Coordinates of C-alpha atoms and ligand atoms in Angstrom, one line a residue:
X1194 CA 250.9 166.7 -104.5
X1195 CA 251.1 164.2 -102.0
X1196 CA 248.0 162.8 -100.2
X1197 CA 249.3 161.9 -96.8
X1198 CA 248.3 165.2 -94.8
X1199 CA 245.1 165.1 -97.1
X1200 CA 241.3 164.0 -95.8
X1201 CA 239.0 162.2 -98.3
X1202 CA 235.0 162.0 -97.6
X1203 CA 233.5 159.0 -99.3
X1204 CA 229.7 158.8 -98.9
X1205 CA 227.5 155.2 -98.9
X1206 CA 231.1 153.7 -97.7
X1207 CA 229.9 150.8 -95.8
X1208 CA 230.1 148.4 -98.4
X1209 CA 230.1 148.1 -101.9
X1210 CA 232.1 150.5 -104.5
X1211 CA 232.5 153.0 -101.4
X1212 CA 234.0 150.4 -99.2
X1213 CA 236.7 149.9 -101.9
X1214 CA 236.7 153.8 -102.8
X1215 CA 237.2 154.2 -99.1
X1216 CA 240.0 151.8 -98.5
X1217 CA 242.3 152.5 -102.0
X1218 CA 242.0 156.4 -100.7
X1219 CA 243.4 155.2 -97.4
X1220 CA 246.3 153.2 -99.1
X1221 CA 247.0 156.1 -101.2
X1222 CA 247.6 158.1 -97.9
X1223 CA 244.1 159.9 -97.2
X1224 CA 242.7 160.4 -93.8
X1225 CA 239.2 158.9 -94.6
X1226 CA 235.4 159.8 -93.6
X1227 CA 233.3 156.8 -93.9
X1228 CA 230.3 157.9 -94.6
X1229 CA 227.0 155.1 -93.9
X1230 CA 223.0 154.9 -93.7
X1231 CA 222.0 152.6 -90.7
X1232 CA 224.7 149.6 -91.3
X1233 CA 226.8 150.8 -88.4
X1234 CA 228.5 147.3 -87.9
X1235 CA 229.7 147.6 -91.9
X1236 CA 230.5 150.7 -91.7
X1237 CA 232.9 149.3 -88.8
X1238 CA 234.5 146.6 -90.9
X1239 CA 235.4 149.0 -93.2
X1240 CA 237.2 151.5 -90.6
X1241 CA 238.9 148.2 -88.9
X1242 CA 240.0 147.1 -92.2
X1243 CA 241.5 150.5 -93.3
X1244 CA 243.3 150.4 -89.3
X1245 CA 244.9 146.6 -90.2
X1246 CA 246.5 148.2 -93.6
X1247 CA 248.4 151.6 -91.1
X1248 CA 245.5 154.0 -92.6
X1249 CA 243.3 156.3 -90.9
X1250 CA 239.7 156.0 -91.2
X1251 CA 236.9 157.5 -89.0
X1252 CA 232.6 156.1 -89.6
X1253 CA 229.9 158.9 -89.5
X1254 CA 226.3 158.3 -90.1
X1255 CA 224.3 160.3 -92.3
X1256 CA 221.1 160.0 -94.8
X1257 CA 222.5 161.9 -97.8
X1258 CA 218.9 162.7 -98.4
X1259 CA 218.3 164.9 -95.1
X1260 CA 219.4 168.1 -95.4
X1261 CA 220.3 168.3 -91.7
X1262 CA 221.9 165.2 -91.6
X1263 CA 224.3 166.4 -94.7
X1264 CA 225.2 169.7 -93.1
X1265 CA 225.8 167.5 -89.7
X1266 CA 228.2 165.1 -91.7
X1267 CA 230.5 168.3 -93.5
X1268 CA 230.9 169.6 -90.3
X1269 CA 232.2 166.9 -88.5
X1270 CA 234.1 165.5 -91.3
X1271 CA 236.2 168.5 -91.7
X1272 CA 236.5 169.5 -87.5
X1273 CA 238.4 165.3 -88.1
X1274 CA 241.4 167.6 -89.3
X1275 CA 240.7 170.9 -90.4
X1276 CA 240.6 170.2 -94.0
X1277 CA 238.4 168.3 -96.5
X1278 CA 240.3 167.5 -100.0
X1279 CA 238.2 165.1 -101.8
X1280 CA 234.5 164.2 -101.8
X1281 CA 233.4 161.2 -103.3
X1282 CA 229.8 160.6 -103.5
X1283 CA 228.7 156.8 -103.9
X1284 CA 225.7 156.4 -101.4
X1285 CA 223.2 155.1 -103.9
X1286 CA 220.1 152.7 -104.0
X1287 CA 218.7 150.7 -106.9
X1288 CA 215.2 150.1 -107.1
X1289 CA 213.9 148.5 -110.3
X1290 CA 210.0 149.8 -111.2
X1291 CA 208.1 150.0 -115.5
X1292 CA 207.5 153.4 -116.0
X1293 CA 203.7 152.7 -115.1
X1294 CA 201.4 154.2 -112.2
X1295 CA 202.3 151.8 -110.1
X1296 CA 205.7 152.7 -110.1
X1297 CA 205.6 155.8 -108.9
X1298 CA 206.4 154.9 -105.4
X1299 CA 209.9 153.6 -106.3
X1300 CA 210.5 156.8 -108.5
X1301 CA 210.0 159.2 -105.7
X1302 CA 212.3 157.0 -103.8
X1303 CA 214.9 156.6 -105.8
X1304 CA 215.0 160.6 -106.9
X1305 CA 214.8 161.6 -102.7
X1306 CA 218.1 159.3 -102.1
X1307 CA 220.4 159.5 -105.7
X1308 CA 219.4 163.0 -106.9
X1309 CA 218.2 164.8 -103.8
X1310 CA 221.0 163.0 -101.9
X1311 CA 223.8 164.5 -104.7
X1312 CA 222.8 167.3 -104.8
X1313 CA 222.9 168.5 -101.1
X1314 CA 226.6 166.3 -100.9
X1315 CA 227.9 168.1 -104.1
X1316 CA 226.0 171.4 -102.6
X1317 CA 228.2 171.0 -99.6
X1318 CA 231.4 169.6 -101.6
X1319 CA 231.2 173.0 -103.5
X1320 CA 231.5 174.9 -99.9
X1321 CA 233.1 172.5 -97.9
X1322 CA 235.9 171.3 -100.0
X1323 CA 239.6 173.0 -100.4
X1324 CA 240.8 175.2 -103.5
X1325 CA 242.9 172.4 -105.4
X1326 CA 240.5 169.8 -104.2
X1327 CA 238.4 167.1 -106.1
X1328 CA 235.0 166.1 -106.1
X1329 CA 233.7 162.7 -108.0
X1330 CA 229.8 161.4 -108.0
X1331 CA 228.9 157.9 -109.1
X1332 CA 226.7 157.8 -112.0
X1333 CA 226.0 154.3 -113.9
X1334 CA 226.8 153.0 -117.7
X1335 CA 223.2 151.8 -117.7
X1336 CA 222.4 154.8 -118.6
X1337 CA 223.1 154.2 -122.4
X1338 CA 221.6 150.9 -122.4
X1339 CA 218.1 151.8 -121.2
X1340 CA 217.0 148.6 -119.8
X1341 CA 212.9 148.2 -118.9
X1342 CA 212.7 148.4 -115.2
X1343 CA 215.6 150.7 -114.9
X1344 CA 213.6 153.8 -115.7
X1345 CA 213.5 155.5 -112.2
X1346 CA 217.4 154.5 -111.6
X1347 CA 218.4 156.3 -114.8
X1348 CA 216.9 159.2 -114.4
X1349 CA 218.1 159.7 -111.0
X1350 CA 222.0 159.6 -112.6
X1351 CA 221.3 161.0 -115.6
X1352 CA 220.7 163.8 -113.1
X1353 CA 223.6 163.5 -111.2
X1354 CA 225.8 163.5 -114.7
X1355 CA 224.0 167.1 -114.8
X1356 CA 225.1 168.3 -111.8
X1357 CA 228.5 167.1 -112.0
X1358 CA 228.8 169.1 -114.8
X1359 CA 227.1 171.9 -113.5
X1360 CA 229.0 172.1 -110.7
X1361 CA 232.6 172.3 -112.4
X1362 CA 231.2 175.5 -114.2
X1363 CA 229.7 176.8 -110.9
X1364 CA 233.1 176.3 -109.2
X1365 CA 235.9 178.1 -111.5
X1366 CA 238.5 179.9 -110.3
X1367 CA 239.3 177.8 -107.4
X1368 CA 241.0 174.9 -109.0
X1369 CA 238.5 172.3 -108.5
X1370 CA 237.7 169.4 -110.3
X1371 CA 234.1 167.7 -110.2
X1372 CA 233.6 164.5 -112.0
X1373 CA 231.5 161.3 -112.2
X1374 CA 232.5 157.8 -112.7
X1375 CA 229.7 155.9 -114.1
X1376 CA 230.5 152.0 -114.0
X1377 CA 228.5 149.0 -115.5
X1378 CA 227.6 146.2 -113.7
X1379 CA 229.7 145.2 -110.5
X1380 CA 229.9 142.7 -108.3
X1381 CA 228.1 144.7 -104.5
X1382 CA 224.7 144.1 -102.6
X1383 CA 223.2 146.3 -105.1
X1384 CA 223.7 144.8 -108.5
X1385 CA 223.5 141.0 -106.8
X1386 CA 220.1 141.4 -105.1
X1387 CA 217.0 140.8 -106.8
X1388 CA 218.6 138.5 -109.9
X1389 CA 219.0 135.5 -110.5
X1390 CA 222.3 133.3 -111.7
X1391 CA 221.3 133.2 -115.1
X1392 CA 220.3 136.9 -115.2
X1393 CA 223.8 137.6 -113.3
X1394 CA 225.4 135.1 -115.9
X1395 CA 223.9 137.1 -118.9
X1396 CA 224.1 140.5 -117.7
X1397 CA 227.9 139.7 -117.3
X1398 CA 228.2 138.6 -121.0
X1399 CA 227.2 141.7 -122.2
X1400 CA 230.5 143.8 -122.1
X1401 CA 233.0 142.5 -124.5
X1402 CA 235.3 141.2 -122.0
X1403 CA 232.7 139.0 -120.6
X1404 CA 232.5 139.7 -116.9
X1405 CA 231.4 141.8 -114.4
X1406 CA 233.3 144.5 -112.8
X1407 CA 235.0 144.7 -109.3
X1408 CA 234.6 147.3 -106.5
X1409 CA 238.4 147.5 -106.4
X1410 CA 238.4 148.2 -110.7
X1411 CA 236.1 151.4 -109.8
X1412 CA 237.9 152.8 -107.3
X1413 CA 241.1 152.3 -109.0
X1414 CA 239.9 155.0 -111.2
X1415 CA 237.9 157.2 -108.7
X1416 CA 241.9 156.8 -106.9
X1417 CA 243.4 158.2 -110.5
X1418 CA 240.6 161.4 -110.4
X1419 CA 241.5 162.1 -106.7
X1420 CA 245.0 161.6 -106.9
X1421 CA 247.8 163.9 -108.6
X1422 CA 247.2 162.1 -111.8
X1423 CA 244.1 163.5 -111.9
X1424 CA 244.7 167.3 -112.3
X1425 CA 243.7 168.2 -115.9
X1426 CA 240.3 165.9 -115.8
X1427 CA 237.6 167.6 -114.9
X1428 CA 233.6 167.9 -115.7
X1429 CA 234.1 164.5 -117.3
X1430 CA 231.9 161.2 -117.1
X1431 CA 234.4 158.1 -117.0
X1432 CA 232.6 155.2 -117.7
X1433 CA 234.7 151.9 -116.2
X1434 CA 232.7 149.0 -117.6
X1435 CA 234.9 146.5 -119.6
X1436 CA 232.9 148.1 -122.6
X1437 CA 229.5 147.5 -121.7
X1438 CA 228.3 150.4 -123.6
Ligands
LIG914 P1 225.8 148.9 -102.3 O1 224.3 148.6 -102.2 O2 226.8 147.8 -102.2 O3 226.2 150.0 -101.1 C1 225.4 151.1 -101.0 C2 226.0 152.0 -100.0 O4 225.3 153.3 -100.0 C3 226.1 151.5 -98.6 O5 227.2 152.0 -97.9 C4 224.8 152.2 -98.0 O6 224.9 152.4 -96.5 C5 224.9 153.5 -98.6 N1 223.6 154.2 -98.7 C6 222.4 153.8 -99.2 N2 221.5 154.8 -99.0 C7 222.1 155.8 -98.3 C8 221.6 157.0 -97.8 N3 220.4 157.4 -97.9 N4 222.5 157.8 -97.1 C9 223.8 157.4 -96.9 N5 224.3 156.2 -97.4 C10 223.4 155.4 -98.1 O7 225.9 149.8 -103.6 P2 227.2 149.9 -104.6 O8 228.4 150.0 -103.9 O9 227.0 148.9 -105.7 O10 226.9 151.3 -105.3 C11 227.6 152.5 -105.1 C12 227.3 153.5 -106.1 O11 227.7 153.0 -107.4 C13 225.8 153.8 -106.2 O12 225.6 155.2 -106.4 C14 225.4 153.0 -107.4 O13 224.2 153.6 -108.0 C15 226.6 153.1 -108.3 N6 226.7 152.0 -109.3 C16 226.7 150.7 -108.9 C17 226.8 149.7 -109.9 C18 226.9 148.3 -109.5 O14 226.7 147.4 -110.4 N7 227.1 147.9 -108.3 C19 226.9 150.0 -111.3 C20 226.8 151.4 -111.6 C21 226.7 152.4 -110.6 P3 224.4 151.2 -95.5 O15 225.4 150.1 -95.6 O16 224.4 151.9 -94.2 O17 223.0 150.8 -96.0

């Protein structure tokens, strides 16, 4: 299989895990969709970046939570070149709230943008994407260690593990792989904000090889799943984390 006539859709691709996602896909040949929420300028650096390296990248805005705004960003990913190959869903947000009243708030947020938000870009993955194609969700490795405070974030991937496995059942027959890639803590906007050095410092200690993880090391693997190396894994949950388990 070779990726160069392929196109890859990578949601929440501004920054972060997606920016890397977006920009490995590129190297490995993809035509790529760069998929953002309102940081239009990022979403830029990212499709200037991917030009400077001789790959093809085009930005589209979309909320993966509106269901208009999904069905808007399918269509005009695939009209880019006829053809969409691989979907890979990393748009996420992190809000931290105790499993108390007062966090309720936070919970419906969190649910309306990670769950909501997978399932209409898997919904549309399923219809949208070729016969031979791949499809790959992030999830978290938090999820084992069930941290106070993380309670809403959890169960927001611990839903989108569900689907992903759902989904590889629901689409048999046409040679489809869905997966999710669940990493531990790396180093983006969204596992920096809020802590502080010393809660950085200890969180990193907690995986056995004593550090964090890079965009670049999850989208290494997310590349593997989308690439020709990838054929025979499917409805699986990869957790990258340097062992934090
Ligand atoms: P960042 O905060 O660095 O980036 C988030 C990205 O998602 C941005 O591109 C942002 O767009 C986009 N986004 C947020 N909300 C929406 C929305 N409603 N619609 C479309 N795009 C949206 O996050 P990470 O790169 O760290 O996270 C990527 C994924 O990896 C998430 O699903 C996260 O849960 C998961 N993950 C991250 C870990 C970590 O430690 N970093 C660990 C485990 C899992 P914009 O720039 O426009 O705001």
């Amino acid at each position: 299989m070779n990726n160069a006539t392929k196109t890859a859709l990578v949601t929440g691709a501004s920054r972060g895990i997606g920016r890397a996602i977006a920009q490995r896909l590129a190297k490995d040949g993809f035509t790529v969709i760069v998929n953002y929420a309102g940081n239009a300028a990022s979403a830029e650096e990212t499709i200037q970046e991917i030009i400077a390296q001789g790959g093809h990248a085009v930005a589209i805005q979309a909320d993966v939570a509106s269901e208009a705004d999904v069905s808007r960003l399918f269509l005009q990913a695939k009209a880019i070149t006829g053809q969409l190959d691989v979907v890979v869903h990393s748009a996420g947000i992190m809000p931290m709230a105790k499993i108390t009243p007062a966090g309720l708030a936070d919970f419906d947020k969190v649910i309306h943008t990670n769950l909501r938000g997978a399932f209409l870009v898997l919904a549309h993955a399923g219809e949208a994407v070729s016969d031979n194609g791949r499809i790959i969700a992030l999830s978290t490795s938090v999820i084992a260690k069930s941290f106070p405070a993380y309670g809403p974030y959890i169960a927001s991937k611990a839903g989108v593990e569900g689907l992903v496995h759902v989904l590889a059942n629901e689409l048999r027959g046409r040679n489809i792989t869905v997966n999710a890639v669940a990493p531990g803590p790396t180093g983006t906007d969204l596992f920096f904000n809020g802590k502080s050095d010393e809660q950085i410092a200890a969180i990193a200690k907690l995986a056995p090889l004593e550090r964090i993880g890079t965009p670049d090391e999850i989208a290494n693997v997310v590349a593997t799943l989308a690439g020709p190396d990838g054929s025979w894994i499917n409805s699986q949950v990869i957790r990258v984390n340097g062992g934090f388990a």
